[in-house]
PDB file of C-alpha atoms in Angstrom:
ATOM      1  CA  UNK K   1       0.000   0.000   0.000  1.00  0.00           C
ATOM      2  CA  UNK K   2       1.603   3.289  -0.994  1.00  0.00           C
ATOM      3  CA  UNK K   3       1.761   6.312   0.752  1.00  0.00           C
ATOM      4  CA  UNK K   4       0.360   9.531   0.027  1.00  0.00           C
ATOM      5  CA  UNK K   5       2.500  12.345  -1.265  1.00  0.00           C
ATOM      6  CA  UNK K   6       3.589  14.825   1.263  1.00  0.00           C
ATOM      7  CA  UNK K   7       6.535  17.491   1.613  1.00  0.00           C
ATOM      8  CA  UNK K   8       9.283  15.811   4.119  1.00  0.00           C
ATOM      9  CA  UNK K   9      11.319  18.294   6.883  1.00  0.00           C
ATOM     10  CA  UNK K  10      13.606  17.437   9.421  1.00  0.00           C
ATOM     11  CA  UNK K  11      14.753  20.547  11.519  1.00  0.00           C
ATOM     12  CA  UNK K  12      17.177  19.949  14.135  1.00  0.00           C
ATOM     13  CA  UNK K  13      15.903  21.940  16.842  1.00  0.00           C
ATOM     14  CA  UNK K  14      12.457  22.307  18.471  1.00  0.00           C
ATOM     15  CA  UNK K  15      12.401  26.126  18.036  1.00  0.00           C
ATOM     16  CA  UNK K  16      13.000  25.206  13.917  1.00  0.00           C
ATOM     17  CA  UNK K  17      10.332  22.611  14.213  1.00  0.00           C
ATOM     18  CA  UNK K  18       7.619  24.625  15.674  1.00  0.00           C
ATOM     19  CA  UNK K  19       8.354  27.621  13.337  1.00  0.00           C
ATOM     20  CA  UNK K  20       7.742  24.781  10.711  1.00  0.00           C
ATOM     21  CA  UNK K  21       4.658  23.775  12.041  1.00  0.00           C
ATOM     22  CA  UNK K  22       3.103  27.417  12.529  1.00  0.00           C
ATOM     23  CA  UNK K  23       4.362  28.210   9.222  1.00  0.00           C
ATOM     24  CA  UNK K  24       2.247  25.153   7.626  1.00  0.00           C
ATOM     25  CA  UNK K  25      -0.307  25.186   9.878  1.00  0.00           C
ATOM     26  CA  UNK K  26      -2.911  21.985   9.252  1.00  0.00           C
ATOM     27  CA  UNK K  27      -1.058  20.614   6.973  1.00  0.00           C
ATOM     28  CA  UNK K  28       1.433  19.371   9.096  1.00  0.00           C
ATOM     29  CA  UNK K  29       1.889  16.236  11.601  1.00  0.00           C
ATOM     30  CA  UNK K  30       5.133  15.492  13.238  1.00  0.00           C
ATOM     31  CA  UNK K  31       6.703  12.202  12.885  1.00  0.00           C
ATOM     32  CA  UNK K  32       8.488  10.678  15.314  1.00  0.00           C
ATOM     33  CA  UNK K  33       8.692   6.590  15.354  1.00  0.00           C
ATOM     34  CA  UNK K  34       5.805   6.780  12.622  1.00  0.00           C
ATOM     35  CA  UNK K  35       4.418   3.324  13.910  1.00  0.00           C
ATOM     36  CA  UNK K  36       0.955   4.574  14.248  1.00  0.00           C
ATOM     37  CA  UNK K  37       1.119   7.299  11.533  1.00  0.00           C
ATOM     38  CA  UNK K  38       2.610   5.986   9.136  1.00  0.00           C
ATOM     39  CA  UNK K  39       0.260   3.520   9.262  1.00  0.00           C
ATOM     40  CA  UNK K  40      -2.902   5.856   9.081  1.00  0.00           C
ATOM     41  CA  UNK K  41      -1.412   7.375   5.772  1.00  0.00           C
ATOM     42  CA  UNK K  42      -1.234   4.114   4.073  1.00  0.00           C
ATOM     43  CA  UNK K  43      -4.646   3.517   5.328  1.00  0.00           C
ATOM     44  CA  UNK K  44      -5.860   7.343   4.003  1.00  0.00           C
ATOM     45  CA  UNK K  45      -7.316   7.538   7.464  1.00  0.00           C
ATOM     46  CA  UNK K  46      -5.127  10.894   7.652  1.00  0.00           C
ATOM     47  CA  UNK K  47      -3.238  12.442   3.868  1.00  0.00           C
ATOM     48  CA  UNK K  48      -0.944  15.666   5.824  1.00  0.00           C
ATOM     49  CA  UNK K  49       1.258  17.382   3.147  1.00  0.00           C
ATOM     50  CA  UNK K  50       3.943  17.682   5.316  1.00  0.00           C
ATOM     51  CA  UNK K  51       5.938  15.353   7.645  1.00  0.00           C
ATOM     52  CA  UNK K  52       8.058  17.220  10.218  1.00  0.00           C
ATOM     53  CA  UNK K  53      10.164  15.085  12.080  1.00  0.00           C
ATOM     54  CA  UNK K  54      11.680  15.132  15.194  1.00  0.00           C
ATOM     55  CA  UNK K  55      14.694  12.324  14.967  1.00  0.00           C
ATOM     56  CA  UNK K  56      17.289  14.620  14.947  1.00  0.00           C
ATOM     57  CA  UNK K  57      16.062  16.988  17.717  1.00  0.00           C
ATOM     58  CA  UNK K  58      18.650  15.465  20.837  1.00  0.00           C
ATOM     59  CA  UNK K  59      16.602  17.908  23.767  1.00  0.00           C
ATOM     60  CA  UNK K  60      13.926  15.243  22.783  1.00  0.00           C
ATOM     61  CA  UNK K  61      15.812  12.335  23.565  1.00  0.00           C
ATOM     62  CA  UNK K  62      16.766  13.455  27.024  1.00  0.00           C
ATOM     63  CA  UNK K  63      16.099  11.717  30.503  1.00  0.00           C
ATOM     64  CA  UNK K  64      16.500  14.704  33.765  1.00  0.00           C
ATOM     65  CA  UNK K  65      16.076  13.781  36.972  1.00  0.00           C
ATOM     66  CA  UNK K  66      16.940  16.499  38.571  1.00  0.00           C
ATOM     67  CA  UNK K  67      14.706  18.854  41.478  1.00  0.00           C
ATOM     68  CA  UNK K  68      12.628  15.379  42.165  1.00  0.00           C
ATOM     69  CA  UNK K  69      11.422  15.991  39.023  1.00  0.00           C
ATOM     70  CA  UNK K  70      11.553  13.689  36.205  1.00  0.00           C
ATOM     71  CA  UNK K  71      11.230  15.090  32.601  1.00  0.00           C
ATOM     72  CA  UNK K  72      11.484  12.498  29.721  1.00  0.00           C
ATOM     73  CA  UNK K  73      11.530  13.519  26.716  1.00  0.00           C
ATOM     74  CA  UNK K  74       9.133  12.539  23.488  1.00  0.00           C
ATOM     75  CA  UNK K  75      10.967  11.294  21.215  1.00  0.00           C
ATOM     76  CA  UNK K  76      12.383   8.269  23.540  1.00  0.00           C
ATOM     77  CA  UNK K  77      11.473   4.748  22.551  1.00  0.00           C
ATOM     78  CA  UNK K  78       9.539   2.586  24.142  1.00  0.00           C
ATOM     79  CA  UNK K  79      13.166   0.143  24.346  1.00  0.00           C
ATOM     80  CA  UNK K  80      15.262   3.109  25.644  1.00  0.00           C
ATOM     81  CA  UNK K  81      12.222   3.889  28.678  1.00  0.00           C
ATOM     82  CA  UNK K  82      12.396  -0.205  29.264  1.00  0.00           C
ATOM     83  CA  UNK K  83      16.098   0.248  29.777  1.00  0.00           C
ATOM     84  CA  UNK K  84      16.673   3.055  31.760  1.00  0.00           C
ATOM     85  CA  UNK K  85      18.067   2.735  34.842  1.00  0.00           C
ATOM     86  CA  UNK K  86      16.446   6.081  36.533  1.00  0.00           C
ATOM     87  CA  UNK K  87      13.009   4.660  34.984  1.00  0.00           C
ATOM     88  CA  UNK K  88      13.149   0.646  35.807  1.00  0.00           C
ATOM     89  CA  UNK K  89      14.189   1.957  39.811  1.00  0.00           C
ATOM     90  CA  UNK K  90      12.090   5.423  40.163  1.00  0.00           C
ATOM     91  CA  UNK K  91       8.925   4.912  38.218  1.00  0.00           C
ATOM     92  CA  UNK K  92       8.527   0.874  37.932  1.00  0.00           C
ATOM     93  CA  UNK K  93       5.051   0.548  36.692  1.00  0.00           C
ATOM     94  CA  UNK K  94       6.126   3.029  33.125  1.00  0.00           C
ATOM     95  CA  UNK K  95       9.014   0.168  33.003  1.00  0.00           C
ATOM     96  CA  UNK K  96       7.200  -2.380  32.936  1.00  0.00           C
ATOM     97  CA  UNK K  97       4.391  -0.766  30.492  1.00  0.00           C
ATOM     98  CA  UNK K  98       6.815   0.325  28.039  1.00  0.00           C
ATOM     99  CA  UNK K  99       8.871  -3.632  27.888  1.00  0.00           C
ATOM    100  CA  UNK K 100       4.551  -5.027  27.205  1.00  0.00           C
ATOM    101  CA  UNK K 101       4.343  -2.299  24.256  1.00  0.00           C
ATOM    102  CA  UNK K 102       4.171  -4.427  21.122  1.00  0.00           C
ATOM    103  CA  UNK K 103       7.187  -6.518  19.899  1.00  0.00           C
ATOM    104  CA  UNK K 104      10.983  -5.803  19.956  1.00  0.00           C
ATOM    105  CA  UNK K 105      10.791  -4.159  16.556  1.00  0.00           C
ATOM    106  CA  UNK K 106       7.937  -1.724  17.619  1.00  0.00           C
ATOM    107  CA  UNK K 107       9.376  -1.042  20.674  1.00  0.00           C
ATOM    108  CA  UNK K 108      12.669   0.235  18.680  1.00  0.00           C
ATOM    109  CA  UNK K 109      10.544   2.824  17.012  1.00  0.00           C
ATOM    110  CA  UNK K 110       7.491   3.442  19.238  1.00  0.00           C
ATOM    111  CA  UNK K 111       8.353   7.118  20.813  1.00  0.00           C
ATOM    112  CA  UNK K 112       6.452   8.051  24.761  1.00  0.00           C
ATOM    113  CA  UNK K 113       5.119  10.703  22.454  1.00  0.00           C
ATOM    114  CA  UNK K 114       3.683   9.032  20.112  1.00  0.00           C
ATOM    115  CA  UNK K 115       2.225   6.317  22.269  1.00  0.00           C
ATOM    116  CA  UNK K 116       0.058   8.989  24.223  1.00  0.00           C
ATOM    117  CA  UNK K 117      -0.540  11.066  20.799  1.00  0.00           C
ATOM    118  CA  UNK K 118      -2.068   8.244  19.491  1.00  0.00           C
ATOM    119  CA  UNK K 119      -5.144   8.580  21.851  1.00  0.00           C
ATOM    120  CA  UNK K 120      -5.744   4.294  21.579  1.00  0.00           C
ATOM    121  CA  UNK K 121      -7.746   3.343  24.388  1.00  0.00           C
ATOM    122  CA  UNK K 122      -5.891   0.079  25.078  1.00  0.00           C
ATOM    123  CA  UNK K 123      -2.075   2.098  24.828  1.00  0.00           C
ATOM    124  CA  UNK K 124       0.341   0.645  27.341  1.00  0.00           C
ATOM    125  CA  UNK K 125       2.177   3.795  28.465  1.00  0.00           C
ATOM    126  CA  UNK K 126      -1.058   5.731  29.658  1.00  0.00           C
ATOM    127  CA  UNK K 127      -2.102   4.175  32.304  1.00  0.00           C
ATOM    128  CA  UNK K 128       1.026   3.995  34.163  1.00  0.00           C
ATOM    129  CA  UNK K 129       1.669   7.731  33.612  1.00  0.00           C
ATOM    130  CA  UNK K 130      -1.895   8.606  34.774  1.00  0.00           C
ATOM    131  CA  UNK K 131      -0.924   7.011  37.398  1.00  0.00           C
ATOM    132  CA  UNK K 132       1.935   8.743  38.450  1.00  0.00           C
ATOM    133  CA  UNK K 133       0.315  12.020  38.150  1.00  0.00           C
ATOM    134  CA  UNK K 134       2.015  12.920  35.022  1.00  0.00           C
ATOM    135  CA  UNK K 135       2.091  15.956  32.716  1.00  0.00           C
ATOM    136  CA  UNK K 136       3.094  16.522  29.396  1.00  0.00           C
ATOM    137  CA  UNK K 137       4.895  19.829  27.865  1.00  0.00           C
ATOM    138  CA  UNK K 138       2.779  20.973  24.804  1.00  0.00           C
ATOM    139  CA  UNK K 139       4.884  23.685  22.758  1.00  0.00           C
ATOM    140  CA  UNK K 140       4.336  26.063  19.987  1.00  0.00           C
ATOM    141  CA  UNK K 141       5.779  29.104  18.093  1.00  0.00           C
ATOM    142  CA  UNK K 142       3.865  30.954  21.229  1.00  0.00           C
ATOM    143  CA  UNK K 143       5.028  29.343  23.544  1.00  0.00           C
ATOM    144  CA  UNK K 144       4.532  25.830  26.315  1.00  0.00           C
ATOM    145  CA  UNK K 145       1.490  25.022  28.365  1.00  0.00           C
ATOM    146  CA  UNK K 146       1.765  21.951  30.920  1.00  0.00           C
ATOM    147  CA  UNK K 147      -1.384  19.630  30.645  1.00  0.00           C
ATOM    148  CA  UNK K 148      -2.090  16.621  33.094  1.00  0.00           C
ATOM    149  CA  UNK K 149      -2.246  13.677  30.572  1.00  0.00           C
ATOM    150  CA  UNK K 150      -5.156  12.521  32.267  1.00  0.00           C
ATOM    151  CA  UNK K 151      -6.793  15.626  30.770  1.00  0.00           C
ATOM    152  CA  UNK K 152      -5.210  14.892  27.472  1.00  0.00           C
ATOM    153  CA  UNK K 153      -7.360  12.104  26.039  1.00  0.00           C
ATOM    154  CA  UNK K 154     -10.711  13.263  24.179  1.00  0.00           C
ATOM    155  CA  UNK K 155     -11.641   9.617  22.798  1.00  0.00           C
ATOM    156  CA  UNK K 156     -10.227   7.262  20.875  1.00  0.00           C
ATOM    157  CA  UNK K 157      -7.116   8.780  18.209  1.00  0.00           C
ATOM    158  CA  UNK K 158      -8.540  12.305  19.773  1.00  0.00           C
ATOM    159  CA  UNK K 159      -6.586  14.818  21.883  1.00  0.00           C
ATOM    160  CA  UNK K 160      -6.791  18.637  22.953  1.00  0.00           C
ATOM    161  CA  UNK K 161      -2.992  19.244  21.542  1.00  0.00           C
ATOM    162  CA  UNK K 162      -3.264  21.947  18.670  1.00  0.00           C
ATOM    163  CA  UNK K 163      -2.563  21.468  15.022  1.00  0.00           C
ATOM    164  CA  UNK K 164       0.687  23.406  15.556  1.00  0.00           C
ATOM    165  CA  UNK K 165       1.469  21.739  18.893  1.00  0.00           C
ATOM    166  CA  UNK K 166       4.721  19.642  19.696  1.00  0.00           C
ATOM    167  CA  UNK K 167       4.594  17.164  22.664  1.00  0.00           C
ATOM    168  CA  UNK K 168       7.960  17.449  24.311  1.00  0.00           C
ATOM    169  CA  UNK K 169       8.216  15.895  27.183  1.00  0.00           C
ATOM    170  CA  UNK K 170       6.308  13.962  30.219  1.00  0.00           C
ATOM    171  CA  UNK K 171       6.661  15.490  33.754  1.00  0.00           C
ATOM    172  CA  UNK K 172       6.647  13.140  36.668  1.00  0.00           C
ATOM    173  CA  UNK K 173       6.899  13.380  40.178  1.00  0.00           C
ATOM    174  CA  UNK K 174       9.651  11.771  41.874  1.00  0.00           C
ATOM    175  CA  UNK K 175       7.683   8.915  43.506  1.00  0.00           C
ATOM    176  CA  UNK K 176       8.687   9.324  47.291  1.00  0.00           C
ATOM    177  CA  UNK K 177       9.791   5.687  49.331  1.00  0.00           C
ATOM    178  CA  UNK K 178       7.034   5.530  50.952  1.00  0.00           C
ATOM    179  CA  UNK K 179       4.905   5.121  47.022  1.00  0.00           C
ATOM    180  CA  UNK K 180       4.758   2.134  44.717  1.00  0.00           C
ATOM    181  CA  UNK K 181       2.816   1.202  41.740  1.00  0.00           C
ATOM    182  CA  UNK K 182       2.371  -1.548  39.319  1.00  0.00           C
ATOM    183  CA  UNK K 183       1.058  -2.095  36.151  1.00  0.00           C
ATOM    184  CA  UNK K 184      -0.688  -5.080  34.759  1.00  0.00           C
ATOM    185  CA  UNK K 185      -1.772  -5.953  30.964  1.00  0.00           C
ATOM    186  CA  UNK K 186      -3.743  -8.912  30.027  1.00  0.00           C
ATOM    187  CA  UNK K 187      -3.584  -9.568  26.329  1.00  0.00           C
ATOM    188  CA  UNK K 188      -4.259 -13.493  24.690  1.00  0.00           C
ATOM    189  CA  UNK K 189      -0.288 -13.291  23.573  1.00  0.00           C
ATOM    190  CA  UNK K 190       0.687 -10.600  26.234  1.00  0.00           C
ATOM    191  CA  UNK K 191       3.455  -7.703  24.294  1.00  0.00           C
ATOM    192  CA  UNK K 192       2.202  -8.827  20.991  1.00  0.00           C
ATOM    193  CA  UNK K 193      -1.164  -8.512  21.876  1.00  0.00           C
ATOM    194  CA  UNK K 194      -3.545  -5.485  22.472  1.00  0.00           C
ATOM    195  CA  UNK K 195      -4.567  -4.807  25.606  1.00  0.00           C
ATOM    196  CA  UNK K 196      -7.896  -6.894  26.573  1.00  0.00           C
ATOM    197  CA  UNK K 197      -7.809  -4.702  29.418  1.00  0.00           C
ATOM    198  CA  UNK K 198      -4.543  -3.264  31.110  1.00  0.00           C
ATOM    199  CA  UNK K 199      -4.245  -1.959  34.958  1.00  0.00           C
ATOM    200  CA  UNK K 200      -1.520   0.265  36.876  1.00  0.00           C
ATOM    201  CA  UNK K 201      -2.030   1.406  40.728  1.00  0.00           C
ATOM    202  CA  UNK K 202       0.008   3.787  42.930  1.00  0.00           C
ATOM    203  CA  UNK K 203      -0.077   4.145  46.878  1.00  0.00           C
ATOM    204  CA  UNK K 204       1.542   5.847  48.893  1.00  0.00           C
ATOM    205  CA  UNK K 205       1.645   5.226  52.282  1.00  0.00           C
ATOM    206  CA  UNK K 206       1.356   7.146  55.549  1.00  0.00           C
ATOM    207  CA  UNK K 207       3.859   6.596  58.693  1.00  0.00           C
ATOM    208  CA  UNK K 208       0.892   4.947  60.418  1.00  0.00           C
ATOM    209  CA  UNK K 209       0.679   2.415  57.478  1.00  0.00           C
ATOM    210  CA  UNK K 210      -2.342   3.307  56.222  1.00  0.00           C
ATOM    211  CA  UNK K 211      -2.988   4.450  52.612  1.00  0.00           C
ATOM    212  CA  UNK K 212      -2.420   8.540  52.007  1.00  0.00           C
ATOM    213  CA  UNK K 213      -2.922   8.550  48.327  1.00  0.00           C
ATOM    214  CA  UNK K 214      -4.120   5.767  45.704  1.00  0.00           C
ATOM    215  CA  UNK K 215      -4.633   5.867  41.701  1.00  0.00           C
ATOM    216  CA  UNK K 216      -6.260   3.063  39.748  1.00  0.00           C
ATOM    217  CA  UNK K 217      -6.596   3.507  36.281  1.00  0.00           C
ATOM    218  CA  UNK K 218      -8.074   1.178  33.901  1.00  0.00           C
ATOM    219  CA  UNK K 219      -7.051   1.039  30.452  1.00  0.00           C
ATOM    220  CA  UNK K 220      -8.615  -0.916  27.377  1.00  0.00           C
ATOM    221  CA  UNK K 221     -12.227  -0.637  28.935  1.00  0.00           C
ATOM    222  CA  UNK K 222     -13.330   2.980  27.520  1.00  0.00           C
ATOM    223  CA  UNK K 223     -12.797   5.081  25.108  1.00  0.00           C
ATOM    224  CA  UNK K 224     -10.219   6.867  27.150  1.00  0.00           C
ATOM    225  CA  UNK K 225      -7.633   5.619  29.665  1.00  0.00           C
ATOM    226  CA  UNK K 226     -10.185   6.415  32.838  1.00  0.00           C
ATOM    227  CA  UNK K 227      -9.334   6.708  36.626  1.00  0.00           C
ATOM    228  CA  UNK K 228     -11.729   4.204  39.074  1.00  0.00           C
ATOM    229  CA  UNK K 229     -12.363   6.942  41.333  1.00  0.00           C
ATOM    230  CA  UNK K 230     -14.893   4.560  43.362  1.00  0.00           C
ATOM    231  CA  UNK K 231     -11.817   2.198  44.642  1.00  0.00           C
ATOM    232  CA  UNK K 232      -9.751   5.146  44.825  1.00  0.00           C
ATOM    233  CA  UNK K 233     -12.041   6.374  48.183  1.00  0.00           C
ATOM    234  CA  UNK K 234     -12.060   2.946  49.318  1.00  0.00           C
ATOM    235  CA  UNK K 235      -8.781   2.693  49.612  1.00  0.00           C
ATOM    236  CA  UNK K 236      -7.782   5.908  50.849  1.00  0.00           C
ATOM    237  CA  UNK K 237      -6.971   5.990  54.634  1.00  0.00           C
ATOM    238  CA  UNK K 238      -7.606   2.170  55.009  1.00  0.00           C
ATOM    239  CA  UNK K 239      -4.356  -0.006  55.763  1.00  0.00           C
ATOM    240  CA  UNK K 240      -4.010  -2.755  53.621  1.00  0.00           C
ATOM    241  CA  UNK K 241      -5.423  -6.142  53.368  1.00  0.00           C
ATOM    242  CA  UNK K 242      -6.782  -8.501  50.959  1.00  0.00           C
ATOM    243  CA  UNK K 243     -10.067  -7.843  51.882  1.00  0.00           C
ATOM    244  CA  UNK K 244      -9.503  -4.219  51.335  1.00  0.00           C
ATOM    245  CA  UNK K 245      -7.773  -4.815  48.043  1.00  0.00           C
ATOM    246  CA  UNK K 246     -10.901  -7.174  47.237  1.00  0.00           C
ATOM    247  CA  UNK K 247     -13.396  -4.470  47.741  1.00  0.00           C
ATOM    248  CA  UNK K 248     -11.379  -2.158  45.403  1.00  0.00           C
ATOM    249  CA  UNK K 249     -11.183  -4.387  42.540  1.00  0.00           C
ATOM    250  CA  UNK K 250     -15.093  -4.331  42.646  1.00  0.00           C
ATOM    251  CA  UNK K 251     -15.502  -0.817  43.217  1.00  0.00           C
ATOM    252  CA  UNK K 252     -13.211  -0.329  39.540  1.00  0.00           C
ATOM    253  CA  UNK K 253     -15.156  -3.394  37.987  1.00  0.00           C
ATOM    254  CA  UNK K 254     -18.328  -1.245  38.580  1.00  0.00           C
ATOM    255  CA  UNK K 255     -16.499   1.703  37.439  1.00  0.00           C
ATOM    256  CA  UNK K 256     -15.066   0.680  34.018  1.00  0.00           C
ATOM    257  CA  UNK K 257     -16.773   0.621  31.097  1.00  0.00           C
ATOM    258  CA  UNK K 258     -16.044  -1.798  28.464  1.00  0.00           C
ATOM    259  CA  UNK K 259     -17.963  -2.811  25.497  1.00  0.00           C
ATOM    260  CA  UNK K 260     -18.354  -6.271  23.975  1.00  0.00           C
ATOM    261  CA  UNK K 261     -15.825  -6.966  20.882  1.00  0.00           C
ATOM    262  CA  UNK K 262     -14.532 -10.198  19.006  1.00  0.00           C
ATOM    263  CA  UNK K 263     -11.891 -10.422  21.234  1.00  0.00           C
ATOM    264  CA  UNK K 264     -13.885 -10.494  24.628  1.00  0.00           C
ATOM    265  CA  UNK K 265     -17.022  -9.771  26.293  1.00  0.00           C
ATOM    266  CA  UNK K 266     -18.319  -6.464  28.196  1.00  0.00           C
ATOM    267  CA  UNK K 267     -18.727  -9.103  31.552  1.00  0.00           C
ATOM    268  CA  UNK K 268     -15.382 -10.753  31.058  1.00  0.00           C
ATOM    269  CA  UNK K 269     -13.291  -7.285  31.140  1.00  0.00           C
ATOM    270  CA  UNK K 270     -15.350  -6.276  34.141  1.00  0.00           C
ATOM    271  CA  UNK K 271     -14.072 -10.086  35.616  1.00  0.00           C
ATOM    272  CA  UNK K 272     -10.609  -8.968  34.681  1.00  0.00           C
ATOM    273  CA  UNK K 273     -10.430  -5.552  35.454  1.00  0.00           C
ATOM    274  CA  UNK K 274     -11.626  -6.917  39.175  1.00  0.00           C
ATOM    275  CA  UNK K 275      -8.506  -9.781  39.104  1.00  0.00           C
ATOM    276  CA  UNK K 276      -5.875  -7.663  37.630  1.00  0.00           C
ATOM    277  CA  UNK K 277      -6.599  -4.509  39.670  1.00  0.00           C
ATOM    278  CA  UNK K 278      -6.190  -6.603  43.093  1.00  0.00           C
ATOM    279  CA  UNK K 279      -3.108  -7.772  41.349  1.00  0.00           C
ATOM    280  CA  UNK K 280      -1.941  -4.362  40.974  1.00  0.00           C
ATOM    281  CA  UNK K 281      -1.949  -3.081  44.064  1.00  0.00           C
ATOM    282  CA  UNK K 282      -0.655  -6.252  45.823  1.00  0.00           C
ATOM    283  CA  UNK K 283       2.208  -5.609  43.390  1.00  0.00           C
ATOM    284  CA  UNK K 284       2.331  -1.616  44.631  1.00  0.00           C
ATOM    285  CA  UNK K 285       2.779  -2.787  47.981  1.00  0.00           C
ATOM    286  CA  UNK K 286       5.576  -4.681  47.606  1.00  0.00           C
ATOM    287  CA  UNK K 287       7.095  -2.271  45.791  1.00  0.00           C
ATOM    288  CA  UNK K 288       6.874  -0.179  49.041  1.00  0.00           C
ATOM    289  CA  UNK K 289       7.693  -2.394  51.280  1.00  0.00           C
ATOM    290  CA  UNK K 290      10.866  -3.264  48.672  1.00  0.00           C
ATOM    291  CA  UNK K 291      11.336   0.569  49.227  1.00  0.00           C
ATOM    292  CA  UNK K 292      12.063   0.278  52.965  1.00  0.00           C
TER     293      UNK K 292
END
């Protein structure tokens, strides 16, 4: 299947690329790993004139972890987030989504960026950045606005970033010792697979060992990545037991919202979504208590 035509630039800085993309206005996308886009071309789901592409913009392929902040940028591949040392130890649950994203070849090209800016409802970094109370950096010509990615998502392939917007990097918290989080994706083949329905958790804990903060989000079960608020407040400033954890992976069945598909039913999800979020935050705490 052939691609459309379109106009290719590569500028080597972000200022050059967002002058670029003002300059062309809605006829421009930028390309990073072009797994997903690329894709959609050949598939005339979207014909832009012009490609801008980010590979050889380095500020984009940065990791900082400095001020307890963490600030990765875009244009990272899923491979290079799986490998990071500062990632595997500080955020655990991104780790582990970013080794399930697709297979070894995919994960060479798949970019952070283009994982969220492809909006699919069963993506495997979402979750565990939702999770973790990230932001992303959204910059123009003008200027950068921060955004909380759980904001981010619209629906499926939809977004609120502007035509002449450039996601450049994901702001994260440093996750103090006293947090941990998981994440868990069920698929029938696991990486290879999309998501049947995907889980990560966070807690953090307070010095009299009860829960201070939890996040559940559930991925793969609406048309956005969505948070189960419901087992959220049944978790928070409860100390932890199975029986607790039981309760919250009903609360977050109740509050997904799948749909039935060929690959599963609407009332096997909800079954999952109650296994795998238990699973979760057993995982979380162990990751705590791993965290001294």
């Amino acid at each position: 299947m052939l691609l459309p035509k379109f106009e290719y630039h590569e500028p080597t800085t972000l200022e050059e690329a967002c002058r670029i993309m003002s300059e062309l206005g809605h006829g421009a996308k930028p390309l990073a790993g072009g797994t997903d886009l690329i894709v959609n071309m050949k598939k005339k789901i979207v014909s832009p004139g012009h490609l801008v592409s980010l590979s050889k913009i380095d500020d984009l392929k940065k990791i900082d972890t400095s001020n307890g902040l963490l600030k990765i940028g875009a244009c990272l591949t899923a491979a290079e987030l799986a490998e990071s040392k500062e990632i595997r130890e500080t955020l655990t649950a991104l780790s582990r989504g970013a080794e399930s994203l697709g297979s070894p070849l995919i994960r060479n090209l798949a970019t952070i960026g283009g994982n969220l800016i492809s909006a699919r409802p069963a993506a495997d970094l979402p979750p565990a950045l939702i999770a973790y109370g990230a932001k992303v950096a959204l910059k123009n010509s003008s200027g950068e606005r921060l955004v909380s990615l759980e904001d981010l998502f619209l629906g499926p392939g939809e977004t609120l970033i502007g035509p002449n917007e450039i996601l450049t990097e994901i702001h994260v918290d440093s996750p103090p010792p006293s947090a941990g989080a998981a994440y868990i994706k069920l698929g029938v083949r696991e990486a290879l697979e999309i998501s049947l329905v995907n889980v990560a958790a966070f807690i953090s804990m307070d010095k009299d060992g009860s829960i201070q903060e939890a996040r559940i989000v559930l991925g793969s079960v609406a048309p956005t990545p969505i948070r189960a608020t419901s087992a959220e407040q049944i978790l928070t400033g409860e100390k932890p037991s199975e029986t607790l954890f039981s309760s919250a992976g009903e609360a977050a069945s109740k509050d997904s919202k799948p749909i039935d598909d060929f690959r599963a039913s609407a009332e096997y999800k909800r079954a999952m979504v109650e296994v795998l979020t238990q699973r979760a935050l057993n995982q979380a705490l162990i990751k705590v208590k791993d965290n001294g």
